Short mmCIF file of C-alpha atoms in Angstrom, two decimals:
data_model
loop_
_atom_site.label_atom_id
_atom_site.label_comp_id
_atom_site.label_asym_id
_atom_site.label_seq_id
_atom_site.Cartn_x
_atom_site.Cartn_y
_atom_site.Cartn_z
CA UNK A 1 -15.18 -54.62 9.45
CA UNK A 2 -14.19 -56.84 12.35
CA UNK A 3 -16.77 -57.25 15.07
CA UNK A 4 -17.32 -58.84 18.42
CA UNK A 5 -19.52 -61.91 18.20
CA UNK A 6 -21.46 -63.46 21.05
CA UNK A 7 -23.20 -66.79 21.46
CA UNK A 8 -25.85 -67.74 22.24
CA UNK A 9 -28.05 -64.83 21.35
CA UNK A 10 -30.66 -66.07 23.80
CA UNK A 11 -30.53 -68.75 26.46
CA UNK A 12 -33.26 -69.92 28.76
CA UNK A 13 -32.21 -71.89 31.82
CA UNK A 14 -33.59 -73.18 35.08
CA UNK A 15 -32.54 -71.59 38.35
CA UNK A 16 -29.48 -73.31 39.76
CA UNK A 17 -28.12 -74.40 36.42
CA UNK A 18 -24.71 -73.43 35.09
CA UNK A 19 -24.53 -71.15 32.08
CA UNK A 20 -21.60 -70.30 29.83
CA UNK A 21 -21.77 -67.28 27.58
CA UNK A 22 -19.21 -67.06 24.81
CA UNK A 23 -17.58 -64.16 23.02
CA UNK A 24 -15.11 -63.91 20.19
CA UNK A 25 -13.45 -60.51 20.48
CA UNK A 26 -11.72 -58.62 17.70
CA UNK A 27 -8.37 -60.29 17.20
CA UNK A 28 -6.05 -57.39 17.96
CA UNK A 29 -7.80 -56.35 21.14
CA UNK A 30 -6.00 -56.82 24.42
CA UNK A 31 -8.61 -55.90 27.00
CA UNK A 32 -11.88 -57.76 27.37
CA UNK A 33 -14.96 -56.97 29.37
CA UNK A 34 -18.30 -58.33 30.39
CA UNK A 35 -21.19 -56.00 31.11
CA UNK A 36 -24.79 -56.78 31.90
CA UNK A 37 -28.03 -54.91 31.42
CA UNK A 38 -31.06 -55.95 33.39
CA UNK A 39 -34.22 -55.11 31.49
CA UNK A 40 -34.96 -51.40 31.72
CA UNK A 41 -31.82 -50.62 33.68
CA UNK A 42 -28.39 -49.28 32.93
CA UNK A 43 -25.44 -51.13 31.54
CA UNK A 44 -23.37 -52.39 34.48
CA UNK A 45 -19.71 -53.32 34.48
CA UNK A 46 -18.96 -56.86 35.63
CA UNK A 47 -15.33 -57.63 34.94
CA UNK A 48 -12.32 -56.75 32.83
CA UNK A 49 -9.66 -59.20 31.68
CA UNK A 50 -6.14 -58.51 30.51
CA UNK A 51 -3.12 -60.70 29.96
CA UNK A 52 -5.06 -63.80 30.95
CA UNK A 53 -6.21 -62.54 34.29
CA UNK A 54 -8.90 -60.41 35.83
CA UNK A 55 -7.76 -56.81 36.01
CA UNK A 56 -10.85 -55.29 37.58
CA UNK A 57 -14.22 -56.51 38.82
CA UNK A 58 -17.33 -54.98 40.27
CA UNK A 59 -19.29 -55.94 43.35
CA UNK A 60 -21.73 -57.77 41.10
CA UNK A 61 -19.01 -60.19 40.02
CA UNK A 62 -19.16 -62.53 42.99
CA UNK A 63 -18.04 -66.13 43.41
CA UNK A 64 -20.85 -67.35 41.16
CA UNK A 65 -19.16 -65.72 38.18
CA UNK A 66 -15.94 -66.64 36.44
CA UNK A 67 -14.22 -65.69 33.20
CA UNK A 68 -11.56 -67.29 31.12
CA UNK A 69 -9.95 -67.16 27.72
CA UNK A 70 -9.10 -70.80 27.24
CA UNK A 71 -7.81 -70.86 23.69
CA UNK A 72 -6.64 -67.34 22.98
CA UNK A 73 -9.75 -66.45 21.00
CA UNK A 74 -12.93 -67.23 22.90
CA UNK A 75 -13.68 -65.23 26.02
CA UNK A 76 -16.25 -66.85 28.27
CA UNK A 77 -18.42 -65.83 31.20
CA UNK A 78 -19.62 -68.67 33.42
CA UNK A 79 -22.38 -68.39 35.97
CA UNK A 80 -22.16 -71.44 38.21
CA UNK A 81 -25.60 -71.54 39.74
CA UNK A 82 -27.99 -69.12 38.13
CA UNK A 83 -30.50 -67.09 40.10
CA UNK A 84 -33.63 -65.37 38.89
CA UNK A 85 -31.92 -62.02 39.24
CA UNK A 86 -29.21 -63.09 36.78
CA UNK A 87 -31.75 -62.65 33.99
CA UNK A 88 -30.27 -59.90 31.85
CA UNK A 89 -28.58 -59.06 28.59
CA UNK A 90 -24.87 -59.77 28.84
CA UNK A 91 -22.53 -57.79 26.63
CA UNK A 92 -18.97 -58.67 25.78
CA UNK A 93 -16.63 -55.85 24.81
CA UNK A 94 -13.05 -55.45 23.77
CA UNK A 95 -10.53 -52.66 23.62
CA UNK A 96 -7.12 -52.10 22.12
CA UNK A 97 -3.84 -51.08 23.57
CA UNK A 98 -4.24 -47.42 22.80
CA UNK A 99 -5.38 -45.09 25.51
CA UNK A 100 -8.44 -43.90 23.64
CA UNK A 101 -10.61 -45.99 25.91
CA UNK A 102 -13.14 -46.92 23.24
CA UNK A 103 -14.78 -50.29 23.67
CA UNK A 104 -16.33 -52.39 20.93
CA UNK A 105 -19.43 -54.25 22.01
CA UNK A 106 -21.04 -57.43 20.82
CA UNK A 107 -24.78 -57.63 20.25
CA UNK A 108 -25.31 -59.35 23.56
CA UNK A 109 -26.57 -62.64 24.94
CA UNK A 110 -29.96 -62.56 26.57
CA UNK A 111 -30.16 -64.86 29.58
CA UNK A 112 -33.53 -65.80 31.00
CA UNK A 113 -33.56 -67.71 34.28
CA UNK A 114 -36.81 -69.44 35.17
CA UNK B 1 -14.83 -43.39 42.05
CA UNK B 2 -16.28 -42.34 38.76
CA UNK B 3 -19.95 -41.91 38.07
CA UNK B 4 -22.28 -40.61 35.40
CA UNK B 5 -25.64 -38.95 35.78
CA UNK B 6 -27.99 -38.65 32.85
CA UNK B 7 -30.78 -36.19 33.51
CA UNK B 8 -34.05 -37.39 32.07
CA UNK B 9 -34.71 -41.03 31.47
CA UNK B 10 -36.94 -40.18 28.52
CA UNK B 11 -36.76 -37.31 26.05
CA UNK B 12 -39.34 -36.75 23.33
CA UNK B 13 -38.84 -34.44 20.37
CA UNK B 14 -40.49 -33.79 17.05
CA UNK B 15 -38.77 -34.63 13.82
CA UNK B 16 -36.55 -31.69 12.85
CA UNK B 17 -36.29 -30.37 16.40
CA UNK B 18 -33.13 -29.95 18.43
CA UNK B 19 -32.01 -32.96 20.42
CA UNK B 20 -30.34 -32.33 23.78
CA UNK B 21 -29.42 -35.23 26.04
CA UNK B 22 -27.74 -34.27 29.29
CA UNK B 23 -24.81 -35.98 30.95
CA UNK B 24 -22.84 -34.97 34.01
CA UNK B 25 -19.89 -36.92 35.29
CA UNK B 26 -17.80 -37.26 38.39
CA UNK B 27 -14.16 -38.21 38.14
CA UNK B 28 -11.12 -37.68 40.30
CA UNK B 29 -8.84 -37.77 37.25
CA UNK B 30 -9.16 -36.22 33.80
CA UNK B 31 -11.85 -38.33 32.21
CA UNK B 32 -12.44 -39.94 28.90
CA UNK B 33 -16.10 -39.43 27.97
CA UNK B 34 -18.27 -41.36 25.55
CA UNK B 35 -21.74 -41.49 24.14
CA UNK B 36 -23.06 -44.84 22.98
CA UNK B 37 -26.34 -45.56 21.21
CA UNK B 38 -28.36 -48.74 21.49
CA UNK B 39 -31.03 -49.55 18.96
CA UNK B 40 -33.65 -52.15 19.89
CA UNK B 41 -32.26 -55.66 20.20
CA UNK B 42 -28.78 -54.52 19.29
CA UNK B 43 -25.49 -53.91 21.04
CA UNK B 44 -23.91 -50.62 21.96
CA UNK B 45 -22.48 -48.50 19.17
CA UNK B 46 -20.08 -45.65 19.78
CA UNK B 47 -21.46 -42.26 18.76
CA UNK B 48 -18.54 -40.10 19.80
CA UNK B 49 -15.83 -39.72 22.37
CA UNK B 50 -13.74 -37.10 24.11
CA UNK B 51 -10.21 -37.95 25.16
CA UNK B 52 -8.02 -34.86 24.85
CA UNK B 53 -7.81 -31.76 22.70
CA UNK B 54 -10.81 -30.02 21.20
CA UNK B 55 -13.69 -29.94 23.64
CA UNK B 56 -16.37 -30.01 20.95
CA UNK B 57 -16.40 -33.44 19.40
CA UNK B 58 -18.40 -34.59 16.42
CA UNK B 59 -19.70 -38.07 15.99
CA UNK B 60 -21.72 -40.15 13.63
CA UNK B 61 -25.22 -39.34 12.40
CA UNK B 62 -24.82 -35.60 12.98
CA UNK B 63 -24.41 -35.80 16.74
CA UNK B 64 -21.93 -33.73 18.69
CA UNK B 65 -21.02 -33.17 22.31
CA UNK B 66 -19.08 -30.59 24.23
CA UNK B 67 -16.84 -31.33 27.17
CA UNK B 68 -17.20 -28.59 29.78
CA UNK B 69 -14.80 -29.20 32.62
CA UNK B 70 -16.12 -26.35 34.75
CA UNK B 71 -19.61 -27.83 34.59
CA UNK B 72 -18.46 -31.48 34.60
CA UNK B 73 -20.79 -31.99 31.67
CA UNK B 74 -20.76 -33.74 28.32
CA UNK B 75 -24.17 -33.05 26.80
CA UNK B 76 -25.11 -34.63 23.48
CA UNK B 77 -26.82 -32.55 20.82
CA UNK B 78 -28.12 -32.81 17.29
CA UNK B 79 -29.57 -29.80 15.49
CA UNK B 80 -32.37 -31.66 13.73
CA UNK B 81 -33.83 -34.94 14.91
CA UNK B 82 -34.66 -37.72 12.50
CA UNK B 83 -37.03 -40.60 13.08
CA UNK B 84 -34.11 -42.99 12.88
CA UNK B 85 -32.53 -41.34 15.93
CA UNK B 86 -35.06 -43.00 18.21
CA UNK B 87 -32.98 -45.21 20.48
CA UNK B 88 -31.43 -45.51 23.94
CA UNK B 89 -28.43 -43.28 24.55
CA UNK B 90 -25.80 -43.95 27.18
CA UNK B 91 -23.15 -41.59 28.47
CA UNK B 92 -20.03 -43.24 29.86
CA UNK B 93 -16.83 -42.21 31.60
CA UNK B 94 -13.49 -43.88 32.09
CA UNK B 95 -10.09 -43.00 33.45
CA UNK B 96 -7.57 -41.89 30.87
CA UNK B 97 -5.56 -45.05 30.70
CA UNK B 98 -5.77 -48.19 28.66
CA UNK B 99 -7.87 -51.00 29.95
CA UNK B 100 -9.98 -49.21 32.50
CA UNK B 101 -13.66 -50.04 32.47
CA UNK B 102 -16.32 -47.72 31.17
CA UNK B 103 -18.88 -46.65 33.73
CA UNK B 104 -22.26 -46.01 32.18
CA UNK B 105 -25.11 -43.74 33.07
CA UNK B 106 -28.65 -45.07 33.32
CA UNK B 107 -29.45 -44.12 29.77
CA UNK B 108 -31.92 -41.81 28.09
CA UNK B 109 -34.59 -43.05 25.74
CA UNK B 110 -35.06 -40.68 22.82
CA UNK B 111 -38.43 -40.73 21.07
CA UNK B 112 -38.95 -38.85 17.82
CA UNK B 113 -42.42 -38.07 16.57
CA UNK B 114 -43.45 -37.00 13.09
#
């Protein structure tokens, strides 16, 4: 069964460093998302991506964040200058063209900012 | 704007007992509703979803949920809890069109004791 894969599974970085989280969505999906989950808190929407551009973003997704799909397969989330409060689990998700709304999630990338 | 409220951040039941996890939503348009489960150190897995049609929906692992428009609720139930049901459960809502983001509730931790 196809699945969403994310790398790295865990990354530790120093505050102020740039981080890139990578995702390989299911091939026939058209919509891609990044969510984050700070430890002990709810899963929060960051951004959605469709047709090679951002379709929706939350207030969390400020200028420090960017997304791209450079090669038609990988979907990346970049944090330019990490802050302590960026420490979280980041989930990539994908969805198809149908209007069922179901998203398929990866297992997440845990980011720890020191 | 859509939102989800999950009543009770932690629910404890005995093995074999009824499981009831509460979810209320707010949406200005007919919603799509979802329950996801998250086992420790894993991603989010879809349990069940409501889009249109029958208001009682059945999902995996014996779970079901009923969409009650008049109560704006989508509570998750299981007649008999199993130890393996211990996990974090998230209710989510989205607009009924392709590509819209899921908005999650804060989650409910289900503990099952023998």
